[in-house]
Tab-separated table of N, CA and C in Angstrom:
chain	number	residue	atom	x	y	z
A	1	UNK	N	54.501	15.245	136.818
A	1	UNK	CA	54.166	16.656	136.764
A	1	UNK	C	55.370	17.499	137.188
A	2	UNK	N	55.377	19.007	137.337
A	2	UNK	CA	56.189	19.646	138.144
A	2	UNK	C	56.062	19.844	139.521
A	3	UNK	N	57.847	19.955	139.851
A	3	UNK	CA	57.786	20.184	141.161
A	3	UNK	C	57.284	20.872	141.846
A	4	UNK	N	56.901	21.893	141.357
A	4	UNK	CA	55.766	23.030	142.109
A	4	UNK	C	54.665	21.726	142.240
A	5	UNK	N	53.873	21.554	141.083
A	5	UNK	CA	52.331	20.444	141.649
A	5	UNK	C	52.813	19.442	142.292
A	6	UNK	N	54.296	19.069	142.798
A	6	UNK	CA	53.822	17.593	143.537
A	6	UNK	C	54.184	18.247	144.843
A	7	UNK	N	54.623	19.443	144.961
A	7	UNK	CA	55.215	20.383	146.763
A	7	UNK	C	53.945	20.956	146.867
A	8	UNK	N	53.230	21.139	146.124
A	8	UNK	CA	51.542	21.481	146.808
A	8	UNK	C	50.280	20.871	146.771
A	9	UNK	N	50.197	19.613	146.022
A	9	UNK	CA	49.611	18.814	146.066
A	9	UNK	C	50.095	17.864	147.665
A	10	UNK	N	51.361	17.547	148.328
A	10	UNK	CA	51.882	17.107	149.178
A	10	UNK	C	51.692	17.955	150.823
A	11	UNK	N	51.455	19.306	150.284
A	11	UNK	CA	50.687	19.928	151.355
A	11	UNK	C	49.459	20.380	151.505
A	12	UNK	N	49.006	20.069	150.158
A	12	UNK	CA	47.113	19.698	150.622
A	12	UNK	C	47.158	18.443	150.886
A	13	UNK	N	47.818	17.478	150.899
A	13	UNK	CA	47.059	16.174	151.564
A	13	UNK	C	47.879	16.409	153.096
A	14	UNK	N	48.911	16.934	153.003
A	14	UNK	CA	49.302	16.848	154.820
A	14	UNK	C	48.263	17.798	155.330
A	15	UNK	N	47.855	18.748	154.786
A	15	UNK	CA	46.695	19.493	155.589
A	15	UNK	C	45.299	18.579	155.873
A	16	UNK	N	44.789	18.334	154.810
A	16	UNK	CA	44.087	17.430	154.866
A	16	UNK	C	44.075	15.994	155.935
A	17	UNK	N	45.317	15.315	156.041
A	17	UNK	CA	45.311	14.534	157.266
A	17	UNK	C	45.744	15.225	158.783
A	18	UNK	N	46.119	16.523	158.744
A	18	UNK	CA	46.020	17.045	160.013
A	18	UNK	C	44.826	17.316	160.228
A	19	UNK	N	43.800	17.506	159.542
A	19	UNK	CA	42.402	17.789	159.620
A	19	UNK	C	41.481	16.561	159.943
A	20	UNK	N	42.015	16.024	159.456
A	20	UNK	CA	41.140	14.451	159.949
A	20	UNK	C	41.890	13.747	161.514
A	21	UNK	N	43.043	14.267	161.891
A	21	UNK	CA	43.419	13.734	163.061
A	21	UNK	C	44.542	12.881	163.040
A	22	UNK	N	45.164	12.751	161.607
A	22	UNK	CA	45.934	11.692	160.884
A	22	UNK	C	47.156	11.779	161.531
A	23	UNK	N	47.259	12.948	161.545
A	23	UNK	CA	48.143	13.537	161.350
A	23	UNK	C	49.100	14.943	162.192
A	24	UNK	N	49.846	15.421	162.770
A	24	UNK	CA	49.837	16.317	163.922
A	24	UNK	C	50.811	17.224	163.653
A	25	UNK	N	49.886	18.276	163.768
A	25	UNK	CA	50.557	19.895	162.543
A	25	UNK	C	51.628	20.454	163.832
A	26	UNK	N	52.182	20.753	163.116
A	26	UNK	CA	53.470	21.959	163.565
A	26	UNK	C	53.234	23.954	164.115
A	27	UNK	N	53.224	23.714	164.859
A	27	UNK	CA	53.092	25.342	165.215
A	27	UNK	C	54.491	26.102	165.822
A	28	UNK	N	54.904	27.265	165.284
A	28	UNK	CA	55.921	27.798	166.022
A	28	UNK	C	55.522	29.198	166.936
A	29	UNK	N	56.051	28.774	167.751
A	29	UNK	CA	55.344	29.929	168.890
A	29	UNK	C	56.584	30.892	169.179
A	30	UNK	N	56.683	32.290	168.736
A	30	UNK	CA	57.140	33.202	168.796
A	30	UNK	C	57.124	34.183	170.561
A	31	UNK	N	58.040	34.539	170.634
A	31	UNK	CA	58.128	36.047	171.955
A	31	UNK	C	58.541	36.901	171.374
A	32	UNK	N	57.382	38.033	171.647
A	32	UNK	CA	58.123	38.875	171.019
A	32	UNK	C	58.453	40.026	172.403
A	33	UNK	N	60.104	40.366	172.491
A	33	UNK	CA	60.288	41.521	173.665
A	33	UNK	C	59.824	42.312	174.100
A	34	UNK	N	59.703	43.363	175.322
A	34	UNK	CA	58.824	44.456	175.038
A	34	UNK	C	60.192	45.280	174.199
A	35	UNK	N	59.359	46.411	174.022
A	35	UNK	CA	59.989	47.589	173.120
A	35	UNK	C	60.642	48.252	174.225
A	36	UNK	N	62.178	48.263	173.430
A	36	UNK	CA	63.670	49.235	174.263
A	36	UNK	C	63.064	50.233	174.250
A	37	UNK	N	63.290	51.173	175.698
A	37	UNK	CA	63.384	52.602	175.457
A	37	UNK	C	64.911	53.554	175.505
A	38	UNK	N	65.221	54.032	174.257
A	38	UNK	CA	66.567	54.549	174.259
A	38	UNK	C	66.807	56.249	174.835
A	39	UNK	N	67.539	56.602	175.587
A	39	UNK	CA	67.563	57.997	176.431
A	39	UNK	C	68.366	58.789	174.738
A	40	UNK	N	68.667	60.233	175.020
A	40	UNK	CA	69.776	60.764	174.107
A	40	UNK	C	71.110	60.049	174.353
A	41	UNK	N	71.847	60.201	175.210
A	41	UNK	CA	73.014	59.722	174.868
A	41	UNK	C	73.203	58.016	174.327
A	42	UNK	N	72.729	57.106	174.556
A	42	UNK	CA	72.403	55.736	174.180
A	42	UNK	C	72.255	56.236	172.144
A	43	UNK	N	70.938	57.370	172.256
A	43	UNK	CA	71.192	57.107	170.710
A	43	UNK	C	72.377	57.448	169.560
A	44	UNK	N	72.555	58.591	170.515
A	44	UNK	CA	74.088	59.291	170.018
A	44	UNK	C	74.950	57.988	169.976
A	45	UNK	N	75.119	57.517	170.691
A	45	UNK	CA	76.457	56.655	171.055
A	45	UNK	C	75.799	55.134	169.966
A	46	UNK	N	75.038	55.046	169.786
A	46	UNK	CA	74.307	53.918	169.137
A	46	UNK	C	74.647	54.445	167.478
A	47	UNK	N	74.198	55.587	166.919
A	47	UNK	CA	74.517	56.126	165.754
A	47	UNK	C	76.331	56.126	165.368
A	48	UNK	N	76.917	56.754	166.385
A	48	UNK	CA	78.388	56.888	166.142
A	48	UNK	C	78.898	55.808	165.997
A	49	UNK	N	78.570	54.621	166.741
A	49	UNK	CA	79.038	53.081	167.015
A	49	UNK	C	78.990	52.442	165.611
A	50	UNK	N	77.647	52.213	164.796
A	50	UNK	CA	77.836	52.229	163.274
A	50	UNK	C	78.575	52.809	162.280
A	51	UNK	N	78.497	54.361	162.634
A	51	UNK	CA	79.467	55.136	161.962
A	51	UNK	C	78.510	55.726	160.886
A	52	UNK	N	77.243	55.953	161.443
A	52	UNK	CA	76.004	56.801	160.663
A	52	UNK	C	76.385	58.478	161.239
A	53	UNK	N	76.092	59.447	159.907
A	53	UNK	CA	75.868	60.787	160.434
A	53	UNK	C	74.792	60.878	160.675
A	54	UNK	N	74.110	61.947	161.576
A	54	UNK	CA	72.869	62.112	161.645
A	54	UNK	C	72.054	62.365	160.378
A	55	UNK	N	72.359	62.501	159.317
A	55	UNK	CA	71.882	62.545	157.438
A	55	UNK	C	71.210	61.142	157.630
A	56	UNK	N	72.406	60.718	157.007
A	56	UNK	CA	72.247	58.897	157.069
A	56	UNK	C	71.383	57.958	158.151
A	57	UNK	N	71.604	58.222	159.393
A	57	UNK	CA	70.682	57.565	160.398
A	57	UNK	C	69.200	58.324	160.204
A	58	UNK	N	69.053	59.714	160.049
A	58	UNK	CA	67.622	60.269	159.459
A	58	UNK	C	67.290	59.153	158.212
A	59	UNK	N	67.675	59.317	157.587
A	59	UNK	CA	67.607	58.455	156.176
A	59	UNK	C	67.167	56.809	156.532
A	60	UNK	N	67.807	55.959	157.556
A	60	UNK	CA	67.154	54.645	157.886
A	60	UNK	C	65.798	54.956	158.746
A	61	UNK	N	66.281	56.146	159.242
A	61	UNK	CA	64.967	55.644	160.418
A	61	UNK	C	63.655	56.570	159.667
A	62	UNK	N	63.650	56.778	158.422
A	62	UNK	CA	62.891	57.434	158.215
A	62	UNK	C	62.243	58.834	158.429
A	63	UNK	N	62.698	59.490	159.404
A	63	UNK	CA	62.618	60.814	160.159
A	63	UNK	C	63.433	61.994	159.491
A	64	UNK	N	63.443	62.668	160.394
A	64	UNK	CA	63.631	64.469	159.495
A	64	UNK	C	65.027	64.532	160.469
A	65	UNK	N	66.232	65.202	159.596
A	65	UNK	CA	67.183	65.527	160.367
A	65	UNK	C	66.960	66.418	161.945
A	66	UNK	N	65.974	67.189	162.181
A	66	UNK	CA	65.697	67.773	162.843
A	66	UNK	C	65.314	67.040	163.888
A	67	UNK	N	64.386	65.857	163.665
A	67	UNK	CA	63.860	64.935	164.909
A	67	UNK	C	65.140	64.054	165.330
A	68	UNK	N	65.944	63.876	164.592
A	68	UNK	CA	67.041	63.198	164.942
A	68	UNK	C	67.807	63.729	166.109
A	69	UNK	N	68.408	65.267	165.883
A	69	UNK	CA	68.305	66.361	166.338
A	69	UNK	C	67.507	66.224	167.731
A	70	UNK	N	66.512	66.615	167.520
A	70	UNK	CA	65.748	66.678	168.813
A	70	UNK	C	65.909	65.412	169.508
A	71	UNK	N	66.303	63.812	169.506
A	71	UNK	CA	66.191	63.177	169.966
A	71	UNK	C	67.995	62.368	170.587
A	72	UNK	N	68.645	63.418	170.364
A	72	UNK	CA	69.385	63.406	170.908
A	72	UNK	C	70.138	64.502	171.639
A	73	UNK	N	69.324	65.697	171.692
A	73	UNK	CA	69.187	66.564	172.306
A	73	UNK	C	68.288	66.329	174.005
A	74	UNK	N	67.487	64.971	173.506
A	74	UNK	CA	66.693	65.090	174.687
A	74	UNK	C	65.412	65.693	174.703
A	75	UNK	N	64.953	66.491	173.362
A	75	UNK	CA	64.118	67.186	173.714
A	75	UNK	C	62.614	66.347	173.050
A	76	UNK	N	63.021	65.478	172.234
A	76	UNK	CA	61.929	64.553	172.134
A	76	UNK	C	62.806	63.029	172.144
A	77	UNK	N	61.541	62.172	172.243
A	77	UNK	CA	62.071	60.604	172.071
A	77	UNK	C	61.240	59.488	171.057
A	78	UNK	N	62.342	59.123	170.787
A	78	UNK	CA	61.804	57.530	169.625
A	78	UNK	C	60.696	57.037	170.328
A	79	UNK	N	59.637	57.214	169.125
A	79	UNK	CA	58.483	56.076	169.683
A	79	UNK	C	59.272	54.542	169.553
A	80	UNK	N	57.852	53.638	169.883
A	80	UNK	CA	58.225	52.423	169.602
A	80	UNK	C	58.934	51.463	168.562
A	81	UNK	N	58.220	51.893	167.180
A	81	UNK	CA	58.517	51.555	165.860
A	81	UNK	C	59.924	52.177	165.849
A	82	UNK	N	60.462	52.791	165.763
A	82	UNK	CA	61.690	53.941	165.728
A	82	UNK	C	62.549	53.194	166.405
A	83	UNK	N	62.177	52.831	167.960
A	83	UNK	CA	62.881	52.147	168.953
A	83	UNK	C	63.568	51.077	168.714
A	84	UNK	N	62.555	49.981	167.424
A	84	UNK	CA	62.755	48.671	167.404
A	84	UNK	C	64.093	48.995	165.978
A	85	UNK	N	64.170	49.804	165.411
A	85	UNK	CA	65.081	50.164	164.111
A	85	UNK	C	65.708	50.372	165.007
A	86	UNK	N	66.216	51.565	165.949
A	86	UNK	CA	67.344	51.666	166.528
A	86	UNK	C	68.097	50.051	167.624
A	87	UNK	N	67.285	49.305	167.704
A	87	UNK	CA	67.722	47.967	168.920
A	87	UNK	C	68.531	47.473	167.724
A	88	UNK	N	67.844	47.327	166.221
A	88	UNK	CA	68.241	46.836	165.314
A	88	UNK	C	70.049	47.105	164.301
A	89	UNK	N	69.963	48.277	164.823
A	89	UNK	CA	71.188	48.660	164.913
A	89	UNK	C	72.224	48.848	165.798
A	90	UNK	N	72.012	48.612	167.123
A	90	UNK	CA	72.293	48.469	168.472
A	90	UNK	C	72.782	46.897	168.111
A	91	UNK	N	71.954	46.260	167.766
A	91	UNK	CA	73.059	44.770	167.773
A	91	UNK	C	73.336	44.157	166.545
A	92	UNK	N	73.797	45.177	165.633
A	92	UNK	CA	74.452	44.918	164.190
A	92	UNK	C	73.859	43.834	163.130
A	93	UNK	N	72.252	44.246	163.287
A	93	UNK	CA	71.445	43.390	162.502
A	93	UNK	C	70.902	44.268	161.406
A	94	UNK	N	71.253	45.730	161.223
A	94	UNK	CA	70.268	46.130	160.391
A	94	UNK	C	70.410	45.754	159.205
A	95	UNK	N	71.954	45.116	158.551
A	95	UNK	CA	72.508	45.167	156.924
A	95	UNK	C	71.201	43.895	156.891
A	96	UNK	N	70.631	43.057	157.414
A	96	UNK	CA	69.564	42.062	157.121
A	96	UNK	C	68.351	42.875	155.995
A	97	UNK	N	68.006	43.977	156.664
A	97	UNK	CA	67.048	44.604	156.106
A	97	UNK	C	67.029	44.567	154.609
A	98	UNK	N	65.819	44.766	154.112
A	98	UNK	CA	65.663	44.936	152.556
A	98	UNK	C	66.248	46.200	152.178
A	99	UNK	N	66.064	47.584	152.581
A	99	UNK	CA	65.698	48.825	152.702
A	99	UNK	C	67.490	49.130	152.811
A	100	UNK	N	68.271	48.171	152.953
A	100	UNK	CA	69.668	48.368	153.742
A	100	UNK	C	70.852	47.493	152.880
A	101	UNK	N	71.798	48.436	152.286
A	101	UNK	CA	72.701	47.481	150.999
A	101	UNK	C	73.885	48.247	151.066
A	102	UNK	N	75.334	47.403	151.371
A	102	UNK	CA	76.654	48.017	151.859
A	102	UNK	C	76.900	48.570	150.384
A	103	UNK	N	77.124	49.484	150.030
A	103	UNK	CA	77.911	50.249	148.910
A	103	UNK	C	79.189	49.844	148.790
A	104	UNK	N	79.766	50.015	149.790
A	104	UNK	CA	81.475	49.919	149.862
A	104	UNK	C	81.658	49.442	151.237
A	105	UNK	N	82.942	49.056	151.259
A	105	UNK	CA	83.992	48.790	152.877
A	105	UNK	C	85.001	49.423	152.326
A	106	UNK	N	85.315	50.723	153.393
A	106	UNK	CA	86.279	51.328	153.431
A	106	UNK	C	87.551	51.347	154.487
């Protein structure tokens, strides 16, 4: 047959003998951190460090130039979700993203 039917036929019977006791399944157990909280200057200095304008960093994090604005003004702050995009760029993981594709190196 094809390799697709014999790679899933091969994991219904390994399921199948982990189910009967045959057999002893695999689990991966994840941590997940708590959520960074970033002050204004951290984000400022976090944005410049990439070499995002506040346009462009509005543009990943989804937000309005204005909240960007305000959140490095101090006068509001990144929720959580927001938080975990900015850690994400804080330790030079964001080009991973789907949402995220180098144009150029200049």
């Amino acid at each position: 047959m094809s390799k697709f039917y014999d790679d899933l036929m091969t994991g219904l019977n390994e399921a199948v003998a982990i189910e009967r006791g045959e057999l002893k399944g695999r689990k991966t157990v994840y941590e997940i951190q708590p959520v960074k909280k970033y002050d204004n200057i951290q984000i400022k200095q976090i944005r410049t460090e990439v070499g995002m304008t506040q346009v462009l960093f509005a543009n990943y994090m989804g937000v309005s130039c204005k909240t960007v604005e305000a959140w490095e003004k101090g006068t509001n702050h990144p929720t959580g979700t927001a938080c975990r995009l900015i850690s994400m760029l804080e330790n030079k993981t964001f080009e991973t993203l789907p949402f995220v594709h180098k144009v150029a190196t200049l």
